[in-house]
Amino acid sequence: MATSEPSDPILHQIDQLSSLPDELLLTILSLLPIRAAARTSVLCRRFRHLCEIVWETSPSLELISQDFPPCRTAGAHFVKMAKQILLSRSPSQPLSSLRIKLERFFRFSPYRTKPSFLKFFNSLYDKARSLGVRHLTIEGCTFSLSFLPTCSILSLIFSITTLQSLSLSGLFGDWHQNSVIPFGVTLTNLKNLSIQTYYSADTAQLNRLLSQLPSLEVLSIQHDSPHIFSLSSQTIRQLNLFISKYCPRHNPVELSLPSLELLQVQNYGTLGLPHIHADIPSLRKAVLRLNFLRQNDCSAVAGLLNSISHAQELILHLKESDYEIDPFPILLEPGREPPKFPNLKHLEGAMCFHEHNFQAIVSLLHHSPALQSLKLVHKALFSMARKRKRKRDDWRSMLPQNADGNRNYVHLTNLHLGQRREFMKLAGKQCTP
């Protein structure tokens, strides 16, 4: 009697996806990007049906032109996808979050003329407005949108009264013309706003916009303009300020935010740190991430510390420029009184703790009587020592030796219970008289 040969075990493996219930598969597909979810529709008819349900019922949608390869039909595919998952959506299925990214759209789009593209753009936001969208994110490069009147785009966006958070990147401002913010903005529910300014951005219009947002609490702004920048609002409680390389140090940044509680400042440019004059009496926490610092930036850093001297929590991440050969005091301005922090309870610092920076930290501790916890992390700059002819001994850590036998970090949590005196004693041995 002939025996049958064993079959391939791979053919008998259990299909784990097919065994899952529809409810769980719908949850999984709703968490995937649209392009990844669409790829599952080729597996079988069941997944094709599930993808259609996800697009019709998912509370969040993403339309990203980069999901399609740069070819002549990419724009047509993007428009088809937008019509299928957004424009044909049933009014009975509300939309909570919508993200639109238009990189390279105009180049490979069938809507090459201004009227046709504006009509398509208008249909997207009319549909989003009818679906009651609450969170809207728009990303688009200037190449894709510069041929459109920016005021028309902003008028469409600011007419969506259900918005609670709005993020505009590449739309606010233009390399060639000023943005015109419409009057009578009625975004009374907007609490979170993220925008980006450009060369020609007018801060007067920005402040006028902020005055028309009575519920705004969180503002994230990328400052790319080389002009004087001023910001004023009575309701903002959190400000995330990103300063680009186009902002020179001789043009100051002026902030008048009486309700501000959290300030985050980060720069990523090489033209220097501009002076920041801040009127923020309610500040509780400040996070400063400053890079490419030169000796000329000492006064700007010291001035910023004086503006936030009433904070209760301070986080400092500082990095000197690679072009600096000799260490210099970046925290304190030579010949000036150090800032006093009477309310400071928690201090965290990550920087190169050479002699100047370590003495500055010790000076700050002397002027922070309420300090309870201290965390210092040494960031070595030895990688550029040979290229810039730096001397390693000048940039070595001056922190006291910790329990691990190195000087890479210091973490104290009970300064108010007696650790302050012990740390000051150790610090005094490290500091040069």
Coordinates of C-alpha atoms in Angstrom, one line a residue:
M1 CA 0.0 0.0 0.0
A2 CA 1.5 3.3 -1.1
T3 CA 1.9 5.9 1.5
S4 CA 1.1 9.5 0.8
E5 CA 4.0 12.0 1.1
P6 CA 3.8 14.6 3.8
S7 CA 2.5 17.9 2.5
D8 CA 4.3 21.2 2.9
P9 CA 3.8 22.5 6.5
I10 CA 3.8 26.1 5.2
L11 CA 0.6 25.5 3.4
H12 CA -1.0 24.4 6.7
Q13 CA 0.0 27.4 8.7
I14 CA -2.9 29.2 10.3
D15 CA -3.8 32.6 8.9
Q16 CA -3.8 34.6 12.1
L17 CA -5.3 37.7 10.4
S18 CA -8.3 35.9 8.9
S19 CA -9.1 34.4 12.3
L20 CA -9.5 37.9 13.9
P21 CA -13.0 39.3 14.2
D22 CA -14.0 42.3 12.1
E23 CA -14.2 44.7 15.1
L24 CA -10.5 44.1 15.9
L25 CA -9.4 44.3 12.3
L26 CA -11.2 47.6 11.9
T27 CA -9.4 48.9 15.0
I28 CA -6.0 47.8 13.6
L29 CA -6.7 49.3 10.1
S30 CA -7.8 52.6 11.6
L31 CA -4.5 53.0 13.3
L32 CA -2.5 52.5 10.1
P33 CA -1.7 55.3 7.6
I34 CA -4.1 55.3 4.7
R35 CA -1.6 54.1 2.2
A36 CA -0.7 51.1 4.4
A37 CA -4.3 50.3 5.1
A38 CA -5.1 50.5 1.3
R39 CA -2.4 47.9 0.6
T40 CA -4.3 45.3 2.7
S41 CA -7.3 45.6 0.3
V42 CA -5.4 43.4 -2.2
L43 CA -5.3 40.5 0.2
C44 CA -8.9 39.5 -0.2
R45 CA -12.4 40.9 -0.6
R46 CA -12.9 40.9 3.1
F47 CA -10.1 43.4 3.6
R48 CA -11.3 45.5 0.7
H49 CA -14.7 45.8 2.4
L50 CA -13.0 46.5 5.8
C51 CA -10.9 49.3 4.3
E52 CA -14.0 51.0 2.9
I53 CA -15.6 50.8 6.3
V54 CA -12.5 52.3 7.9
W55 CA -12.5 55.2 5.5
E56 CA -16.2 55.9 6.0
T57 CA -16.2 55.7 9.8
S58 CA -12.6 56.5 11.0
P59 CA -12.6 59.7 13.1
S60 CA -9.2 60.7 11.7
L61 CA -8.0 60.9 8.1
E62 CA -4.6 61.7 6.5
L63 CA -4.2 62.9 2.9
I64 CA -0.5 62.9 2.1
S65 CA 0.7 63.5 -1.5
Q66 CA 4.1 62.0 -0.7
D67 CA 2.4 58.6 -0.5
F68 CA 2.4 58.5 -4.3
P69 CA 5.6 58.3 -6.3
P70 CA 6.6 61.5 -8.2
C71 CA 5.1 60.8 -11.6
R72 CA 2.6 62.4 -13.9
T73 CA -0.3 60.4 -12.5
A74 CA 0.6 61.1 -8.8
G75 CA -1.7 64.2 -8.6
A76 CA -4.6 62.3 -10.2
H77 CA -4.2 59.5 -7.7
F78 CA -4.1 62.0 -4.8
V79 CA -7.3 63.7 -6.0
K80 CA -9.0 60.3 -6.5
M81 CA -8.1 59.3 -2.9
A82 CA -9.3 62.6 -1.5
K83 CA -12.7 62.1 -3.3
Q84 CA -13.0 58.6 -2.1
I85 CA -12.2 59.0 1.6
L86 CA -13.2 62.6 2.3
L87 CA -15.5 64.1 -0.3
S88 CA -17.7 61.1 -0.5
R89 CA -17.9 60.6 3.2
S90 CA -21.4 60.4 4.7
P91 CA -22.6 63.4 6.7
S92 CA -23.7 60.9 9.4
Q93 CA -20.0 60.1 10.1
P94 CA -18.4 63.1 11.8
L95 CA -14.7 63.7 11.4
S96 CA -12.5 64.6 14.4
S97 CA -9.0 64.9 12.9
L98 CA -7.8 65.8 9.4
R99 CA -4.2 66.1 8.2
I100 CA -3.4 67.3 4.6
K101 CA 0.2 67.3 3.3
L102 CA 0.6 68.8 -0.2
E103 CA 4.3 68.4 -0.9
R104 CA 4.9 68.2 -4.7
F105 CA 1.2 68.3 -5.3
F106 CA 1.0 71.1 -7.9
R107 CA 3.8 69.7 -10.0
F108 CA 2.0 66.4 -10.7
S109 CA -1.6 67.5 -10.3
P110 CA -4.3 67.7 -12.9
Y111 CA -5.4 70.9 -11.2
R112 CA -2.6 73.0 -12.6
T113 CA -4.5 76.3 -13.0
K114 CA -5.5 78.6 -10.1
P115 CA -9.3 78.4 -10.4
S116 CA -9.4 74.6 -10.7
F117 CA -7.0 74.0 -7.8
L118 CA -8.8 76.6 -5.6
K119 CA -12.1 74.9 -6.3
F120 CA -10.7 71.5 -5.3
F121 CA -9.1 73.1 -2.2
N122 CA -12.4 74.8 -1.3
S123 CA -14.3 71.5 -1.7
L124 CA -12.0 69.8 0.8
Y125 CA -12.5 72.3 3.5
D126 CA -16.2 72.7 2.9
K127 CA -16.5 69.0 3.4
A128 CA -14.3 69.1 6.5
R129 CA -16.4 72.0 7.9
S130 CA -19.7 70.1 7.2
L131 CA -18.3 67.1 9.1
G132 CA -17.4 69.2 12.1
V133 CA -13.6 68.6 12.1
R134 CA -12.0 69.6 15.4
H135 CA -8.3 69.0 14.7
L136 CA -6.8 70.3 11.4
T137 CA -3.2 70.0 10.2
I138 CA -2.0 71.4 6.9
E139 CA 1.5 71.0 5.6
G140 CA 2.5 72.4 2.2
C141 CA 5.6 73.8 0.7
T142 CA 5.8 77.2 -0.9
F143 CA 6.3 75.6 -4.3
S144 CA 2.9 73.9 -4.1
L145 CA 0.9 76.8 -2.8
S146 CA 2.7 80.1 -3.9
F147 CA 0.5 80.4 -7.0
L148 CA -2.6 80.7 -4.8
P149 CA -3.7 83.9 -2.9
T150 CA -2.8 83.1 0.7
C151 CA -5.7 85.2 2.0
S152 CA -8.1 82.9 0.2
I153 CA -6.6 79.8 1.8
L154 CA -6.7 81.4 5.3
S155 CA -10.3 82.6 4.8
L156 CA -11.3 79.0 4.1
I157 CA -9.5 77.6 7.1
F158 CA -10.6 80.3 9.6
S159 CA -14.2 79.7 8.6
I160 CA -14.3 76.2 10.3
T161 CA -15.8 77.3 13.6
T162 CA -15.6 73.8 15.2
L163 CA -11.8 73.7 15.3
Q164 CA -10.1 73.1 18.6
S165 CA -6.6 72.8 17.3
L166 CA -5.0 74.1 14.1
S167 CA -1.5 73.6 12.7
L168 CA -0.4 75.5 9.6
S169 CA 3.0 74.9 8.1
G170 CA 4.1 76.5 4.8
L171 CA 0.8 78.5 4.6
F172 CA 1.2 81.4 7.0
G173 CA 3.3 83.9 5.1
D174 CA 5.0 83.7 1.7
W175 CA 8.3 84.4 0.2
H176 CA 6.8 86.9 -2.2
Q177 CA 3.8 88.4 -0.5
N178 CA 2.3 89.2 2.9
S179 CA -0.4 87.0 4.2
V180 CA -3.7 88.8 4.8
I181 CA -5.5 87.4 7.9
P182 CA -9.2 87.9 7.5
F183 CA -11.2 90.1 9.9
G184 CA -13.9 88.7 12.0
V185 CA -12.4 85.3 12.8
T186 CA -14.9 83.3 14.8
L187 CA -12.8 80.4 16.0
T188 CA -14.1 80.6 19.6
N189 CA -13.3 77.0 20.4
L190 CA -9.7 77.0 19.2
K191 CA -7.3 76.2 22.0
N192 CA -4.1 75.0 20.2
L193 CA -2.5 76.9 17.3
S194 CA 0.7 76.0 15.5
I195 CA 2.0 78.4 12.8
Q196 CA 5.1 79.3 10.9
T197 CA 6.2 82.8 10.0
Y198 CA 8.3 83.7 7.0
Y199 CA 10.4 86.6 5.7
S200 CA 7.5 88.8 5.0
A201 CA 5.3 87.9 7.9
D202 CA 3.6 90.9 9.7
T203 CA 3.5 90.5 13.5
A204 CA 0.8 93.1 13.7
Q205 CA -1.5 90.7 11.7
L206 CA -0.5 87.8 13.9
N207 CA -1.3 89.8 17.1
R208 CA -4.7 90.8 15.5
L209 CA -5.4 87.1 14.9
L210 CA -4.5 86.2 18.5
S211 CA -6.8 88.9 19.8
Q212 CA -9.7 87.2 17.9
L213 CA -9.1 83.8 19.6
P214 CA -10.6 84.1 23.1
S215 CA -10.0 80.4 24.0
L216 CA -6.4 80.0 22.8
E217 CA -4.2 78.4 25.4
V218 CA -1.3 76.8 23.5
L219 CA 0.7 78.5 20.8
S220 CA 3.6 76.9 18.9
I221 CA 5.3 79.3 16.5
Q222 CA 8.3 78.9 14.3
H223 CA 10.0 82.3 13.9
D224 CA 11.7 82.5 10.5
S225 CA 11.6 86.3 10.0
P226 CA 14.7 88.5 10.2
H227 CA 12.6 91.4 11.5
I228 CA 11.7 92.5 15.0
F229 CA 9.2 90.0 16.4
S230 CA 6.6 90.9 19.0
L231 CA 3.9 88.7 20.5
S232 CA 1.0 89.8 22.7
S233 CA -1.9 87.7 24.1
Q234 CA -4.0 87.7 27.3
T235 CA -5.0 84.0 27.1
I236 CA -2.0 82.0 26.1
R237 CA -0.8 79.7 28.8
Q238 CA 1.9 77.7 26.9
L239 CA 4.3 79.1 24.3
N240 CA 6.6 76.9 22.2
L241 CA 9.0 79.3 20.4
F242 CA 11.3 77.9 17.7
I243 CA 13.9 80.4 16.4
S244 CA 15.4 79.6 13.0
K245 CA 18.7 80.4 11.4
Y246 CA 17.2 83.4 9.6
C247 CA 16.8 85.4 12.8
P248 CA 19.8 87.6 13.6
R249 CA 20.8 88.5 17.1
H250 CA 20.4 92.2 16.6
N251 CA 16.6 92.0 16.1
P252 CA 14.9 91.3 19.5
V253 CA 11.9 89.1 20.4
E254 CA 9.3 90.8 22.6
L255 CA 6.8 88.8 24.5
S256 CA 3.8 90.2 26.5
L257 CA 2.0 87.2 27.8
P258 CA 0.6 87.8 31.3
S259 CA -1.1 84.4 31.6
L260 CA 1.8 82.3 30.4
E261 CA 2.7 79.4 32.6
L262 CA 5.0 77.3 30.4
L263 CA 7.7 78.7 28.0
Q264 CA 9.8 76.5 25.7
V265 CA 12.5 78.2 23.6
Q266 CA 14.6 76.4 21.0
N267 CA 17.0 77.7 18.4
Y268 CA 18.6 75.9 15.5
G269 CA 20.4 78.6 13.7
T270 CA 23.9 79.9 13.3
L271 CA 23.3 83.7 13.2
G272 CA 23.2 84.0 16.9
L273 CA 20.5 84.1 19.6
P274 CA 18.3 87.2 19.5
H275 CA 17.6 89.1 22.7
I276 CA 14.2 87.9 24.2
H277 CA 12.4 90.5 26.3
A278 CA 9.6 88.7 28.1
D279 CA 6.8 90.1 30.3
I280 CA 5.5 86.8 31.7
P281 CA 4.7 87.3 35.4
S282 CA 2.7 84.0 35.8
L283 CA 5.5 81.7 34.5
R284 CA 5.9 78.4 36.4
K285 CA 8.2 76.4 34.1
A286 CA 10.8 77.3 31.4
V287 CA 12.6 74.9 29.0
L288 CA 15.5 76.4 27.1
R289 CA 17.2 74.3 24.4
L290 CA 19.8 76.6 22.9
N291 CA 22.4 75.5 20.3
F292 CA 25.3 77.0 18.3
L293 CA 26.0 79.5 21.1
R294 CA 28.9 81.9 20.7
Q295 CA 30.6 84.3 23.1
N296 CA 28.4 87.1 21.7
D297 CA 25.3 85.3 22.9
C298 CA 26.2 85.6 26.6
S299 CA 24.1 88.8 27.1
A300 CA 21.1 87.3 25.3
V301 CA 21.2 84.1 27.5
A302 CA 21.6 86.2 30.7
G303 CA 18.8 88.5 29.7
L304 CA 16.5 85.5 29.0
L305 CA 17.4 84.1 32.4
N306 CA 16.5 87.4 34.1
S307 CA 13.1 87.4 32.3
I308 CA 12.2 83.9 33.7
S309 CA 13.8 84.4 37.2
H310 CA 10.4 83.8 38.9
A311 CA 9.9 80.3 37.5
Q312 CA 9.6 77.3 39.8
E313 CA 11.1 74.8 37.4
L314 CA 14.0 75.4 34.9
I315 CA 15.4 73.0 32.3
L316 CA 18.6 74.1 30.5
H317 CA 20.0 72.3 27.5
L318 CA 22.9 74.4 26.1
K319 CA 25.5 73.7 23.5
E320 CA 28.4 75.9 22.4
S321 CA 29.2 76.4 18.8
D322 CA 31.7 74.0 17.2
Y323 CA 33.7 77.1 16.1
E324 CA 34.6 78.0 19.6
I325 CA 38.1 76.9 20.6
D326 CA 38.3 78.1 24.2
P327 CA 35.5 77.7 26.8
F328 CA 33.6 80.8 27.9
P329 CA 30.8 81.7 30.3
I330 CA 27.6 81.2 28.5
L331 CA 25.2 81.3 31.4
L332 CA 26.3 84.6 33.1
E333 CA 27.4 87.8 31.5
P334 CA 30.8 88.8 32.8
G335 CA 30.8 91.8 35.1
R336 CA 27.0 91.6 35.7
E337 CA 25.0 90.3 38.7
P338 CA 23.8 86.8 38.3
P339 CA 20.0 86.3 38.1
K340 CA 18.1 85.5 41.3
F341 CA 15.5 82.7 41.4
P342 CA 13.6 83.1 44.6
N343 CA 10.9 80.5 43.7
L344 CA 13.0 77.9 41.8
K345 CA 12.4 74.4 43.2
H346 CA 13.7 72.1 40.4
L347 CA 16.8 72.8 38.2
E348 CA 17.9 70.5 35.4
G349 CA 20.9 71.3 33.2
A350 CA 22.6 69.5 30.3
M351 CA 25.7 71.2 28.9
C352 CA 29.5 71.0 28.9
F353 CA 30.3 71.7 32.5
H354 CA 33.7 73.3 32.0
E355 CA 35.0 75.6 34.6
H356 CA 33.0 78.7 33.5
N357 CA 29.6 76.9 33.2
F358 CA 30.2 75.0 36.5
Q359 CA 30.9 78.2 38.4
A360 CA 27.8 79.8 36.8
I361 CA 25.7 76.9 38.1
V362 CA 27.2 77.3 41.6
S363 CA 26.4 81.0 41.5
L364 CA 22.8 80.2 40.5
L365 CA 22.5 77.8 43.5
H366 CA 23.6 80.6 45.8
H367 CA 20.7 82.7 44.5
S368 CA 18.1 79.9 44.6
P369 CA 17.1 79.5 48.3
A370 CA 14.0 77.4 47.6
L371 CA 15.8 74.8 45.4
Q372 CA 14.8 71.2 46.2
S373 CA 16.2 69.1 43.4
L374 CA 19.2 69.4 41.1
K375 CA 20.1 67.3 38.0
L376 CA 23.2 68.1 36.0
V377 CA 24.4 66.1 33.0
H378 CA 27.8 66.8 31.4
K379 CA 27.8 66.9 27.6
A380 CA 31.3 66.3 26.3
L381 CA 32.5 68.3 23.3
F382 CA 35.6 66.2 22.6
S383 CA 34.4 65.1 19.1
M384 CA 35.5 68.4 17.6
A385 CA 38.5 68.9 19.8
R386 CA 41.1 67.8 17.2
K387 CA 39.4 69.6 14.3
R388 CA 39.1 72.9 16.1
K389 CA 42.4 72.5 18.1
R390 CA 40.6 72.4 21.4
K391 CA 42.4 71.4 24.5
R392 CA 40.6 68.6 26.3
D393 CA 41.6 69.8 29.7
D394 CA 39.9 73.1 29.2
W395 CA 36.6 71.4 28.2
R396 CA 36.6 68.6 30.8
S397 CA 33.8 68.2 33.4
M398 CA 34.2 70.1 36.7
L399 CA 31.3 68.4 38.3
P400 CA 32.0 66.7 41.7
Q401 CA 32.7 63.0 41.6
N402 CA 29.5 60.9 41.9
A403 CA 28.8 57.5 43.4
D404 CA 29.8 55.8 40.1
G405 CA 33.3 57.3 40.3
N406 CA 32.9 59.7 37.4
R407 CA 32.0 63.4 36.8
N408 CA 29.3 62.8 34.1
Y409 CA 26.3 63.7 36.2
V410 CA 25.0 64.9 39.5
H411 CA 21.5 64.1 40.8
L412 CA 20.3 65.5 44.1
T413 CA 16.7 65.4 45.3
N414 CA 16.9 66.6 48.9
L415 CA 18.7 69.9 48.7
H416 CA 16.2 71.4 51.2
L417 CA 17.1 68.7 53.8
G418 CA 20.8 69.3 54.0
Q419 CA 22.3 68.1 50.7
R420 CA 22.9 71.7 49.7
R421 CA 25.6 72.3 52.2
E422 CA 27.4 69.0 51.2
F423 CA 27.2 69.9 47.5
M424 CA 28.4 73.4 48.0
K425 CA 31.4 72.1 50.0
L426 CA 32.3 69.7 47.1
A427 CA 31.7 72.5 44.5
G428 CA 33.9 74.9 46.4
K429 CA 36.8 72.5 45.9
Q430 CA 36.2 72.5 42.2
C431 CA 35.8 76.2 41.6
T432 CA 38.8 78.4 41.1
P433 CA 39.0 81.3 43.6

